[in-house]
Amino acid sequence: MYHLKNYMEILVDEILPGMLVKENTICKCERCIMDIKAIALNRLPAKYIVSDIGEIYRRYDELGKQLEIDVMEAIMRAIELVKLYPKHDA
Ligand SMILES: [Zn+2]
């Protein structure tokens, strides 16, 4: 079974929860978390891969640290934006 995946989305899903834990001032409702994801992914180049699940985890090791730093930076900026302009219903 093969999947077409945006590898960046996998990375954001992997990294975002750990960053949210450290953020005390950001709203963590579903809407805000999805907004953070969307903003971060719009800032990152899409990186589509065809793979099975095992392959995805091997890629993670291959692509390594720099990509992870880029993703963390994009998430950080997205968190700041959502903090300033939350779109959830009051
Ligand atoms: Zn919210």
XYZ file of N, CA and C and ligand atoms in Angstrom:
271
model
N 0.846 -1.202 0.000
C 0.000 0.000 0.000
C 0.875 1.244 0.000
N 0.702 2.064 -1.032
C 1.519 3.275 -1.151
C 0.689 4.520 -0.883
N 1.348 5.539 -0.414
C 0.676 6.799 -0.123
C 1.404 7.952 -0.806
N 0.617 8.941 -1.249
C 1.203 10.191 -1.710
C 1.081 11.180 -0.562
N 2.213 11.627 -0.076
C 2.197 12.446 1.132
C 3.046 13.687 0.949
N 2.592 14.786 1.510
C 3.463 15.949 1.625
C 4.325 15.723 2.860
N 5.585 15.475 2.605
C 6.484 15.145 3.705
C 6.548 16.251 4.757
N 6.370 17.500 4.299
C 6.389 18.623 5.236
C 5.257 18.509 6.258
N 4.110 18.011 5.789
C 2.974 17.874 6.702
C 3.275 16.824 7.772
N 3.944 15.768 7.366
C 4.336 14.735 8.327
C 5.272 15.336 9.375
N 6.221 16.131 8.909
C 7.168 16.754 9.839
C 6.466 17.725 10.794
N 5.542 18.520 10.252
C 4.823 19.472 11.108
C 4.028 18.713 12.170
N 3.357 17.639 11.757
C 2.599 16.834 12.724
C 3.508 16.258 13.808
N 4.715 15.942 13.405
C 5.671 15.340 14.324
C 6.202 16.365 15.340
N 6.452 17.572 14.847
C 7.161 18.575 15.640
C 6.217 19.493 16.425
N 5.054 19.781 15.851
C 4.145 20.762 16.462
C 3.721 20.430 17.899
N 3.306 19.194 18.196
C 2.829 18.925 19.565
C 3.864 19.273 20.637
N 5.119 18.948 20.408
C 6.169 19.246 21.373
C 6.353 20.740 21.573
N 6.151 21.517 20.495
C 6.301 22.965 20.608
C 5.111 23.582 21.334
N 3.931 23.029 21.125
C 2.729 23.571 21.786
C 2.798 23.364 23.290
N 3.387 22.260 23.704
C 3.512 21.961 25.131
C 4.269 23.079 25.841
N 5.285 23.645 25.139
C 6.108 24.687 25.757
C 5.490 26.078 25.658
N 4.405 26.186 24.890
C 3.776 27.501 24.676
C 2.603 27.676 25.620
N 2.749 28.537 26.618
C 1.670 28.686 27.588
C 0.616 29.693 27.153
N 0.999 30.605 26.251
C 0.085 31.700 25.944
C -0.724 31.482 24.670
N -0.476 30.382 23.976
C -1.227 30.154 22.739
C -2.489 29.345 23.025
N -3.588 29.722 22.356
C -4.824 28.947 22.455
C -4.610 27.605 21.763
N -5.092 26.541 22.374
C -4.890 25.210 21.791
C -6.202 24.564 21.351
N -7.159 25.393 20.966
C -8.396 24.817 20.432
C -8.115 24.265 19.035
N -9.037 23.452 18.540
C -8.825 22.775 17.257
C -8.581 23.780 16.136
N -9.360 24.855 16.135
C -9.236 25.849 15.071
C -7.847 26.493 15.055
N -7.364 26.872 16.218
C -6.073 27.547 16.284
C -4.936 26.598 15.895
N -5.010 25.359 16.334
C -3.960 24.398 15.988
C -3.930 24.158 14.478
N -5.136 24.059 13.872
C -5.180 23.872 12.417
C -4.668 25.102 11.685
N -4.967 26.290 12.217
C -4.449 27.514 11.601
C -2.922 27.539 11.659
N -2.366 27.147 12.791
C -0.908 27.109 12.921
C -0.327 26.173 11.868
N -0.926 24.995 11.743
C -0.463 24.022 10.751
C -0.531 24.591 9.338
N -1.670 25.207 9.009
C -1.864 25.728 7.657
C -0.855 26.832 7.352
N -0.664 27.750 8.291
C 0.259 28.861 8.064
C 1.683 28.331 7.909
N 2.067 27.411 8.784
C 3.421 26.857 8.710
C 3.631 26.147 7.377
N 2.660 25.353 6.956
C 2.818 24.597 5.710
C 2.821 25.515 4.493
N 2.091 26.618 4.550
C 2.105 27.563 3.429
C 3.459 28.254 3.288
N 4.185 28.331 4.369
C 5.509 28.969 4.325
C 6.605 28.010 3.875
N 6.321 26.721 3.957
C 7.345 25.732 3.620
C 7.129 25.219 2.201
N 8.198 24.888 1.502
C 8.017 24.289 0.178
C 7.377 22.915 0.338
N 6.387 22.599 -0.502
C 5.781 21.263 -0.440
C 6.819 20.241 -0.879
N 6.766 19.078 -0.282
C 7.737 18.055 -0.622
C 7.006 16.724 -0.684
N 6.470 16.420 -1.880
C 5.651 15.225 -2.001
C 6.504 13.989 -2.204
N 6.139 12.950 -1.500
C 6.836 11.676 -1.670
C 5.803 10.560 -1.800
N 6.176 9.537 -2.568
C 5.359 8.334 -2.652
C 6.059 7.284 -1.818
N 5.328 6.711 -0.894
C 6.011 5.762 -0.039
C 5.048 4.922 0.760
N 5.588 3.882 1.348
C 4.841 3.173 2.373
C 5.266 3.765 3.716
N 4.647 3.327 4.766
C 4.887 3.951 6.070
C 6.347 3.809 6.512
N 6.941 2.632 6.321
C 8.335 2.415 6.717
C 9.270 3.390 6.027
N 9.014 3.618 4.749
C 9.817 4.536 3.954
C 9.779 5.948 4.536
N 8.609 6.365 4.983
C 8.481 7.714 5.535
C 9.437 7.893 6.712
N 9.545 6.870 7.554
C 10.420 7.020 8.718
C 11.892 6.959 8.351
N 12.229 6.189 7.324
C 13.618 6.213 6.856
C 13.973 7.586 6.318
N 13.063 8.204 5.576
C 13.313 9.538 5.022
C 13.610 10.546 6.121
N 12.921 10.391 7.219
C 13.075 11.328 8.324
C 14.544 11.389 8.753
N 15.198 10.253 8.838
C 16.614 10.213 9.203
C 17.476 10.849 8.121
N 17.130 10.539 6.861
C 17.909 11.004 5.720
C 17.932 12.531 5.609
N 16.752 13.129 5.695
C 16.638 14.567 5.426
C 17.205 15.403 6.562
N 17.085 14.873 7.740
C 17.859 15.356 8.851
C 17.566 16.720 9.416
N 18.590 17.265 10.041
C 18.468 18.362 10.981
C 18.033 19.685 10.354
N 18.610 20.054 9.207
C 18.317 21.377 8.651
C 16.831 21.531 8.352
N 16.255 20.483 7.773
C 14.828 20.509 7.453
C 14.007 20.684 8.724
N 14.425 19.999 9.758
C 13.723 20.083 11.029
C 13.772 21.519 11.564
N 14.917 22.170 11.416
C 15.055 23.554 11.874
C 14.145 24.477 11.065
N 14.102 24.277 9.745
C 13.218 25.087 8.895
C 11.765 24.939 9.335
N 11.374 23.698 9.614
C 9.994 23.444 10.015
C 9.706 24.112 11.361
N 10.634 24.013 12.291
C 10.426 24.632 13.601
C 10.290 26.141 13.482
N 11.092 26.754 12.609
C 11.003 28.200 12.409
C 9.648 28.594 11.842
N 9.176 27.836 10.863
C 7.876 28.132 10.251
C 6.767 27.989 11.287
N 6.866 26.983 12.136
C 5.851 26.785 13.176
C 5.889 27.933 14.181
N 7.102 28.349 14.543
C 7.233 29.434 15.510
C 6.565 30.707 15.001
N 6.813 31.035 13.732
C 6.185 32.229 13.148
C 4.668 32.077 13.103
N 4.217 30.876 12.766
C 2.776 30.624 12.684
C 2.127 30.794 14.056
N 2.798 30.318 15.098
C 2.265 30.460 16.458
C 2.125 31.937 16.808
N 3.138 32.741 16.468
C 3.077 34.171 16.768
C 1.884 34.824 16.066
N 1.674 34.456 14.808
C 0.570 35.034 14.038
C -0.784 34.670 14.624
N -0.953 33.393 14.967
C -2.241 32.940 15.493
C -2.502 33.559 16.873
N -1.422 33.788 17.623
C -1.544 34.463 18.911
C -2.125 35.862 18.715
N -1.597 36.571 17.712
C -2.038 37.943 17.462
C -3.432 38.001 16.864
N -3.704 37.080 15.933
C -4.983 37.114 15.213
C -5.674 35.766 15.249
N -6.154 35.348 16.415
C -6.860 34.071 16.481
C -8.167 34.129 15.692
N -8.507 33.043 15.018
C -9.710 33.048 14.169
C -10.849 32.235 14.765
N -10.649 31.699 15.958
C -11.722 30.929 16.586
C -12.876 31.862 16.975
N -14.053 31.288 17.157
C -15.180 32.078 17.642
C -14.910 32.446 19.095
N -15.158 33.709 19.407
C -14.909 34.186 20.763
C -15.741 33.379 21.759
Zn -8.403 28.986 19.642
